[in-house]
Structure formats: structure tokens, C-alpha cells
Short mmCIF file of C-alpha atoms in Angstrom, two decimals:
data_model
loop_
_atom_site.label_atom_id
_atom_site.label_comp_id
_atom_site.label_asym_id
_atom_site.label_seq_id
_atom_site.Cartn_x
_atom_site.Cartn_y
_atom_site.Cartn_z
CA UNK W 18 0.06 -0.12 0.21
CA UNK W 19 2.68 2.19 1.00
CA UNK W 20 4.43 1.38 -2.56
CA UNK W 21 1.81 2.61 -4.69
CA UNK W 22 0.78 5.35 -2.54
CA UNK W 23 4.79 6.57 -2.98
CA UNK W 24 4.78 5.71 -7.12
CA UNK W 25 1.30 7.64 -7.10
CA UNK W 26 3.31 9.99 -5.55
CA UNK W 27 6.23 10.03 -8.01
CA UNK W 28 3.36 10.24 -11.01
CA UNK W 29 1.86 13.53 -9.54
CA UNK W 30 5.22 15.57 -8.97
CA UNK W 31 6.63 14.02 -12.18
CA UNK W 32 5.86 17.08 -13.96
CA UNK W 33 6.88 19.39 -11.56
CA UNK W 34 10.18 17.06 -11.32
CA UNK W 35 11.23 17.54 -15.16
CA UNK W 36 10.21 20.97 -15.21
CA UNK W 37 13.43 21.39 -12.63
CA UNK W 38 15.30 19.55 -14.46
CA UNK W 39 14.75 21.40 -17.61
CA UNK W 40 15.83 24.79 -15.55
CA UNK W 41 18.91 23.02 -13.99
CA UNK W 42 20.01 21.94 -17.55
CA UNK W 43 19.33 25.77 -18.88
CA UNK W 44 21.15 27.56 -15.77
CA UNK W 45 24.18 24.91 -16.25
CA UNK W 46 24.31 26.05 -19.62
CA UNK W 47 23.69 29.77 -19.45
CA UNK W 48 26.68 29.25 -16.54
CA UNK W 49 28.70 27.62 -18.99
CA UNK W 50 28.34 29.80 -21.90
CA UNK W 51 28.99 32.96 -19.61
CA UNK W 52 31.83 31.76 -17.33
CA UNK W 53 33.70 28.60 -18.40
CA UNK W 54 35.60 31.19 -20.73
CA UNK W 55 37.43 33.20 -18.05
CA UNK W 56 37.37 30.01 -15.08
CA UNK W 57 40.80 27.60 -15.43
CA UNK W 58 40.22 24.26 -15.87
CA UNK W 59 40.02 22.65 -12.42
CA UNK W 60 37.15 24.88 -11.40
CA UNK W 61 35.30 23.98 -15.11
CA UNK W 62 35.35 20.68 -13.88
CA UNK W 63 34.26 20.87 -10.22
CA UNK W 64 31.60 22.88 -11.79
CA UNK W 65 30.34 20.13 -13.75
CA UNK W 66 30.50 17.38 -11.13
CA UNK W 67 28.70 19.49 -8.82
CA UNK W 68 26.13 20.20 -11.95
CA UNK W 69 25.69 16.84 -12.74
CA UNK W 70 25.37 15.47 -9.44
CA UNK W 71 22.70 17.66 -8.62
CA UNK W 72 20.91 16.61 -11.79
CA UNK W 73 20.78 13.38 -10.71
CA UNK W 74 19.49 14.66 -7.14
CA UNK W 75 16.37 16.43 -8.65
CA UNK W 76 15.79 13.17 -10.90
CA UNK W 77 15.58 11.17 -7.82
CA UNK W 78 18.38 8.67 -9.06
CA UNK W 79 20.72 7.82 -6.56
CA UNK W 80 24.50 6.98 -7.29
CA UNK W 81 26.25 4.61 -5.77
CA UNK W 82 30.54 4.21 -6.91
CA UNK W 83 32.55 0.82 -6.63
CA UNK W 84 35.94 0.57 -6.92
CA UNK W 85 38.78 3.84 -7.30
CA UNK W 86 38.00 6.42 -9.72
CA UNK W 87 40.54 7.90 -11.76
CA UNK W 88 41.88 11.50 -11.58
CA UNK W 89 42.92 13.83 -14.55
CA UNK W 90 46.74 13.33 -15.02
CA UNK W 91 47.50 9.81 -13.49
CA UNK W 92 50.93 8.45 -13.79
CA UNK W 93 51.15 5.87 -17.05
CA UNK W 94 49.87 2.57 -16.55
CA UNK W 95 49.42 2.71 -12.12
CA UNK W 96 49.29 -1.00 -10.63
CA UNK W 97 46.56 -2.56 -10.77
CA UNK W 98 47.29 -4.65 -7.36
CA UNK W 99 46.77 -0.80 -6.18
CA UNK W 100 43.71 -0.72 -6.94
CA UNK W 101 40.54 -1.97 -4.55
CA UNK W 102 38.05 -4.47 -5.70
CA UNK W 103 34.65 -3.28 -7.04
CA UNK W 104 32.09 -3.71 -3.87
CA UNK W 105 28.85 -2.76 -4.16
CA UNK W 106 26.58 -1.57 -1.67
CA UNK W 107 24.31 1.31 -0.45
CA UNK W 108 27.06 3.14 1.41
CA UNK W 109 29.04 2.98 -1.70
CA UNK W 110 28.64 6.89 -2.65
CA UNK W 111 30.40 7.51 0.15
CA UNK W 112 33.54 7.07 -1.55
CA UNK W 113 32.90 9.94 -3.79
CA UNK W 114 35.40 11.94 -4.65
CA UNK W 115 35.19 15.74 -3.68
CA UNK W 116 34.83 17.91 -6.73
CA UNK W 117 36.87 21.09 -4.83
CA UNK W 118 39.87 18.33 -4.70
CA UNK W 119 42.39 17.98 -7.33
CA UNK W 120 45.79 17.97 -8.15
CA UNK W 121 48.41 21.25 -8.76
CA UNK W 122 45.62 23.78 -6.95
CA UNK W 123 48.62 26.07 -6.48
CA UNK W 124 48.62 27.00 -10.03
CA UNK W 125 47.02 30.65 -11.33
CA UNK W 126 43.15 30.54 -11.95
CA UNK W 127 42.61 27.09 -10.72
CA UNK W 128 45.22 25.84 -13.90
CA UNK W 129 47.98 22.85 -12.42
CA UNK W 130 51.37 24.56 -11.30
CA UNK W 131 53.19 22.18 -13.11
CA UNK W 132 52.44 20.18 -16.39
CA UNK W 133 50.03 17.38 -16.06
CA UNK W 134 50.86 13.93 -16.82
CA UNK W 135 48.82 11.80 -19.17
CA UNK W 136 45.10 11.32 -18.81
CA UNK W 137 43.42 7.89 -19.14
CA UNK W 138 40.45 6.50 -21.99
CA UNK W 139 37.09 5.49 -19.86
CA UNK W 140 35.74 2.51 -21.63
CA UNK W 141 31.81 2.23 -20.74
CA UNK W 142 29.21 0.46 -21.64
CA UNK W 143 26.29 2.20 -22.80
CA UNK W 144 22.29 1.80 -21.32
CA UNK W 145 21.06 5.53 -21.00
CA UNK W 146 21.21 9.33 -21.90
CA UNK W 147 22.41 8.99 -18.03
CA UNK W 148 25.23 7.11 -18.45
CA UNK W 149 27.00 10.33 -19.28
CA UNK W 150 26.13 12.44 -16.29
CA UNK W 151 26.65 9.45 -14.10
CA UNK W 152 30.23 9.09 -14.84
CA UNK W 153 30.44 13.51 -14.88
CA UNK W 154 28.70 13.39 -11.30
CA UNK W 155 32.19 11.14 -9.66
CA UNK W 156 35.26 12.06 -12.40
CA UNK W 157 35.73 15.39 -14.50
CA UNK W 158 35.76 13.41 -18.12
CA UNK W 159 35.20 14.57 -21.55
CA UNK W 160 33.13 12.16 -23.70
CA UNK W 161 33.34 11.48 -27.20
CA UNK W 162 29.42 11.38 -29.03
CA UNK W 163 27.85 11.36 -32.43
CA UNK W 164 27.77 14.67 -34.35
CA UNK W 165 24.09 14.67 -34.34
CA UNK W 166 24.12 14.99 -30.45
CA UNK W 167 25.72 18.43 -30.80
CA UNK W 168 22.26 19.30 -32.85
CA UNK W 169 19.85 19.27 -30.24
CA UNK W 170 18.31 21.51 -28.42
CA UNK W 171 19.74 22.33 -24.97
CA UNK W 172 21.09 19.32 -24.29
CA UNK W 173 23.59 19.22 -27.95
CA UNK W 174 24.33 23.10 -26.38
CA UNK W 175 25.57 21.86 -23.10
CA UNK W 176 27.72 19.21 -25.03
CA UNK W 177 29.41 22.20 -26.98
CA UNK W 178 30.16 24.48 -24.06
CA UNK W 179 31.92 21.73 -21.73
CA UNK W 180 34.08 20.38 -24.69
CA UNK W 181 32.18 17.03 -25.70
CA UNK W 182 34.39 15.93 -29.40
CA UNK W 183 31.61 14.82 -32.15
CA UNK W 184 32.76 12.71 -34.52
CA UNK W 185 30.57 11.42 -37.90
CA UNK W 186 29.16 8.13 -38.42
CA UNK W 187 30.46 6.13 -40.68
CA UNK W 188 33.41 7.75 -42.15
CA UNK W 189 36.92 6.61 -41.42
CA UNK W 190 39.10 10.54 -41.86
CA UNK W 191 35.85 11.85 -39.41
CA UNK W 192 37.38 9.08 -36.21
CA UNK W 193 41.05 9.62 -37.52
CA UNK W 194 40.41 13.42 -36.58
CA UNK W 195 38.70 12.31 -33.46
CA UNK W 196 41.79 10.43 -32.76
CA UNK W 197 43.52 13.11 -32.94
CA UNK W 198 41.67 15.29 -30.43
CA UNK W 199 41.64 12.67 -27.88
CA UNK W 200 45.59 11.58 -28.09
CA UNK W 201 45.81 15.80 -27.50
CA UNK W 202 43.30 15.74 -24.78
CA UNK W 203 44.81 12.32 -23.04
CA UNK W 204 48.28 14.64 -23.49
CA UNK W 205 46.80 17.18 -21.75
CA UNK W 206 45.73 15.26 -18.71
CA UNK W 207 42.55 15.02 -19.03
CA UNK W 208 39.90 11.33 -19.06
CA UNK W 209 38.58 10.93 -22.05
CA UNK W 210 35.18 8.50 -22.22
CA UNK W 211 34.10 6.57 -24.87
CA UNK W 212 31.50 3.61 -25.54
CA UNK W 213 32.55 1.17 -27.45
CA UNK W 214 29.38 -0.81 -27.99
CA UNK W 215 28.34 2.34 -30.34
CA UNK W 216 24.67 2.35 -29.36
CA UNK W 217 22.58 1.70 -26.07
CA UNK W 218 21.30 -2.05 -24.67
CA UNK W 219 18.70 -2.52 -21.92
CA UNK W 220 21.32 -3.22 -20.14
CA UNK W 221 20.79 -7.25 -19.48
CA UNK W 222 24.08 -7.98 -22.35
CA UNK W 223 26.94 -6.09 -23.89
CA UNK W 224 27.36 -5.68 -27.45
CA UNK W 225 30.73 -6.15 -29.56
CA UNK W 226 32.90 -3.13 -28.17
CA UNK W 227 34.90 -1.37 -31.18
CA UNK W 228 37.96 -0.56 -31.08
CA UNK W 229 38.45 2.29 -33.66
CA UNK W 230 38.46 4.55 -30.39
CA UNK W 231 40.88 2.96 -28.59
CA UNK W 232 43.95 3.89 -30.86
CA UNK W 233 45.03 6.82 -29.61
CA UNK W 234 45.33 5.01 -25.98
CA UNK W 235 47.83 2.81 -27.09
CA UNK W 236 49.91 4.95 -29.11
CA UNK W 237 50.48 7.04 -25.74
CA UNK W 238 50.62 3.96 -23.36
CA UNK W 239 48.07 5.78 -21.16
CA UNK W 240 45.62 3.80 -18.98
CA UNK W 241 42.67 1.80 -19.96
CA UNK W 242 40.17 1.99 -17.17
CA UNK W 243 36.90 -0.43 -18.16
CA UNK W 244 33.54 1.20 -16.46
CA UNK W 245 30.71 -0.64 -15.57
CA UNK W 246 27.38 1.40 -15.25
CA UNK W 247 24.19 -0.64 -14.39
CA UNK W 248 20.84 1.19 -13.08
CA UNK W 249 19.11 -1.22 -11.15
CA UNK W 250 16.07 -0.92 -8.52
CA UNK W 251 16.38 -2.12 -4.66
CA UNK W 252 19.67 -3.65 -6.25
CA UNK W 253 17.95 -5.60 -8.47
CA UNK W 254 18.32 -4.73 -12.53
CA UNK W 255 16.22 -2.46 -13.45
CA UNK W 256 15.36 -1.54 -17.49
CA UNK W 257 13.75 1.69 -16.71
CA UNK W 258 16.65 4.20 -17.57
CA UNK W 259 17.25 2.32 -20.96
CA UNK W 260 17.13 4.83 -23.85
CA UNK W 261 16.81 2.35 -27.28
CA UNK W 262 14.68 2.23 -30.15
CA UNK W 263 12.55 5.05 -31.36
CA UNK W 264 12.44 6.20 -27.58
CA UNK W 265 12.57 10.43 -27.05
CA UNK W 266 14.65 11.97 -24.39
CA UNK W 267 11.29 13.27 -22.66
CA UNK W 268 9.71 9.85 -22.86
CA UNK W 269 13.11 8.39 -21.09
CA UNK W 270 12.53 10.96 -18.82
CA UNK W 271 8.90 10.50 -17.60
CA UNK W 272 10.27 6.93 -16.94
CA UNK W 273 12.90 7.58 -14.73
CA UNK W 274 11.21 10.61 -12.19
CA UNK W 275 8.51 8.04 -11.87
CA UNK W 276 10.26 5.00 -11.02
CA UNK W 277 10.87 4.31 -7.51
CA UNK W 278 14.30 3.49 -5.96
CA UNK W 279 15.94 3.79 -9.02
CA UNK W 280 19.97 3.78 -8.64
CA UNK W 281 23.15 4.01 -10.84
CA UNK W 282 25.87 1.67 -10.25
CA UNK W 283 29.38 2.92 -11.56
CA UNK W 284 32.16 0.02 -10.59
CA UNK W 285 35.27 1.09 -11.80
CA UNK W 286 37.77 -1.39 -12.18
CA UNK W 287 41.27 -1.65 -12.39
CA UNK W 288 43.18 -0.65 -15.45
CA UNK W 289 43.91 -3.07 -18.06
CA UNK W 290 47.45 -4.66 -16.80
CA UNK W 291 49.61 -5.69 -18.91
CA UNK W 292 49.25 -3.09 -21.44
CA UNK W 293 46.91 -4.77 -24.49
CA UNK W 294 49.22 -5.44 -27.73
CA UNK W 295 46.44 -3.02 -29.80
CA UNK W 296 43.40 -1.81 -29.41
CA UNK W 297 41.30 -5.14 -30.88
CA UNK W 298 42.68 -6.79 -27.72
CA UNK W 299 42.36 -4.02 -25.50
CA UNK W 300 38.50 -3.98 -26.18
CA UNK W 301 37.75 -7.32 -26.00
CA UNK W 302 39.54 -7.13 -22.46
CA UNK W 303 37.39 -4.52 -21.54
CA UNK W 304 34.32 -5.88 -22.02
CA UNK W 305 35.05 -8.88 -20.50
CA UNK W 306 36.44 -7.00 -17.16
CA UNK W 307 32.95 -4.97 -17.89
CA UNK W 308 30.77 -8.18 -18.29
CA UNK W 309 32.12 -10.02 -15.26
CA UNK W 310 32.21 -6.76 -12.72
CA UNK W 311 28.38 -6.67 -14.22
CA UNK W 312 27.68 -10.35 -14.17
CA UNK W 313 26.66 -10.46 -17.77
CA UNK W 314 26.98 -13.64 -19.63
CA UNK W 315 29.34 -14.02 -22.70
CA UNK W 316 28.91 -16.27 -25.13
CA UNK W 317 31.51 -18.75 -24.60
CA UNK W 318 33.43 -18.05 -28.71
CA UNK W 319 33.27 -14.25 -27.67
CA UNK W 320 35.43 -15.26 -24.60
CA UNK W 321 38.01 -16.51 -26.93
CA UNK W 322 41.33 -14.89 -27.29
CA UNK W 323 43.92 -14.43 -30.18
CA UNK W 324 44.24 -14.21 -33.57
CA UNK W 325 40.18 -15.95 -33.61
CA UNK W 326 38.68 -13.18 -31.46
CA UNK W 327 40.71 -10.49 -33.57
CA UNK W 328 38.40 -12.20 -36.20
CA UNK W 329 35.13 -11.57 -35.29
CA UNK W 330 35.97 -8.22 -34.38
CA UNK W 331 32.76 -5.31 -35.79
CA UNK W 332 34.15 -3.59 -38.30
CA UNK W 333 36.28 -0.82 -37.23
CA UNK W 334 34.47 2.35 -38.92
CA UNK W 335 32.15 4.90 -36.45
CA UNK W 336 28.85 2.60 -35.76
CA UNK W 337 25.68 4.16 -35.95
CA UNK W 338 25.13 5.45 -32.46
CA UNK W 339 22.96 6.76 -30.07
CA UNK W 340 24.90 7.95 -27.43
CA UNK W 341 23.92 10.59 -24.79
CA UNK W 342 24.75 14.25 -24.65
CA UNK W 343 28.00 14.14 -23.31
CA UNK W 344 29.52 16.45 -20.08
#
């Protein structure tokens, strides 16, 4: 009875919740457009983390973080043994880093006092547009998204002003330009998030990982960090947040704000060690690590490694993505 009343209450206040979320997005866009050109990267990163956490709070999504998130400018190939094993639990969100903390705070305008070390590449499974904001609520990552997102009203504009990298679908030369931009960001110490599945799923499975955007990380020798994302209700897997098929953003938002006890789990997995020899090996290893963390089964033939596994890689062109707006 109480549960039914709670769900009815969520439905009744859903229009107010959605209006508050949209207002929050507009205010974030204005803040980014007016202030980001004048403040240092450290303060921009802190603003995005705080903004993303507030968005999750407004729409009623609880954030749970397991494992050790990477930080900008992490040393090359930090030993995996120094990273704690992912641990699930309601109190995991207490491990979230403070947005005010960072390296090199002694610099002018919030910039590091010394040149940062290289960043890291995050390989993330993709279920919802909320994946982006969930990751951005913990670490100051930049994301790679399809070019169409830059033309979305409001969310697309927000993605542009916060430094999203856009790529045209199905064009090899466009992927090469994007890889050059990714390499430049990694050299500057930034965290770059990619969704190698190329599209969203309902979260019950993992599609094959495309390896085309992994090459810059292989060339630079930066850490490759798999990140598992899963949505739950009362600790059980939930399909509420999925963003698939012909669903539009408002339909997805309505499902989310009317869902009781919705939480997002982030599993920060250790860097791939030993470093993969090539991008295809990296994609397979990251996919296997995420599948294990999320308890998602892989087909037997997909667990094979070596040259036989490389033969089954998806085509090395930008897939037909339905990626979420990036922060």
C-alpha cells in the first residue's frame, strides 16, 4: 500500500520534477557559456561534477560508486594491485571524490602549477543518456559523441560548451580526426570517456566493443580503465533508464522520474594489465572485465582470445551510435 502511494506521488509530481530538471539544464548552459571561458580547467571540472550530481538528485537517481575512480593526469599505468576490488553496497556513494579536490591547486586561475601527466581512457558500457551524467558526477571526464548530438536543442548546446568531441558516423577520415583530438586531450591529462558498443542496450547484455577510438590510448600508453554502468531498483537490475529504439528524451525522462528507488551503479575497474598489445585486444579485455563486474554472461566463443577473436571484431568504422549528450 505504501509502495503504491509512493509511486502515485512520483507520477503526480513528475511534471514539476521534469520542469526542475530542464531549468537546471538551462541554468547550467548559461553558467558554462558565460563563465567557462574565464575560469581555469580545475574550476570548470568542479562545476560539471557539482552540476551532474545535482541533476541526479533532482530526478531522483541515487548514485553508487564502487572501486577507485581515476583522476586527471594519473601516472602512466598505475599498478592494478593498488586499486581496491569493486564492492557493492548502499554506502558506496560515500567514496565519491570531492569536486573541490585536485592536483596542482597552487596554479594561477585554478590551473596546475606543473604540467600534468597523461590522462586515461574510460571504456564504458552504454544503457542510457544518464550514463554520461553519472560518470561526470564522479570524475571530470570529456566524452566522444556522435555529431548529431551537437545539434540537439539544449543538451546539444550544453555538450558543445563543456568540450565534447563529436565524430561523424561511418566516415573513417572523421574517426582519424577524432582520434587526433582524443590524443591531444590525453596528452593534456584529461580523462576521455568512450562508449565502444556504439549504441545503447537494455543493460542485460554487452554488444561487441568497437576498437577504433582506442588507438590513441594504445599509442600514448595511457591507462585503459573499463567502467561498468548498471541501473537498479532495490538492488535488482532495472530496465527503467534504458534509452533504446524510437524512445525520445522526454519519454525516457518521464520513465526515470516516476521510477521508485532508481539507482545507478558505477564499477570503476582496474586499468588493463598487462597493457594490451593492440586496440582489438584492449576492446575485448575491457568488455570481458565489464561483463564480469556486472554479471553479464558472454557467449562462449566471445571469451576466446588471440587471433581467432580478432577475426570476429566489428568493422573498424564509426558505428551507428545513439549516444547520450556528453558533459
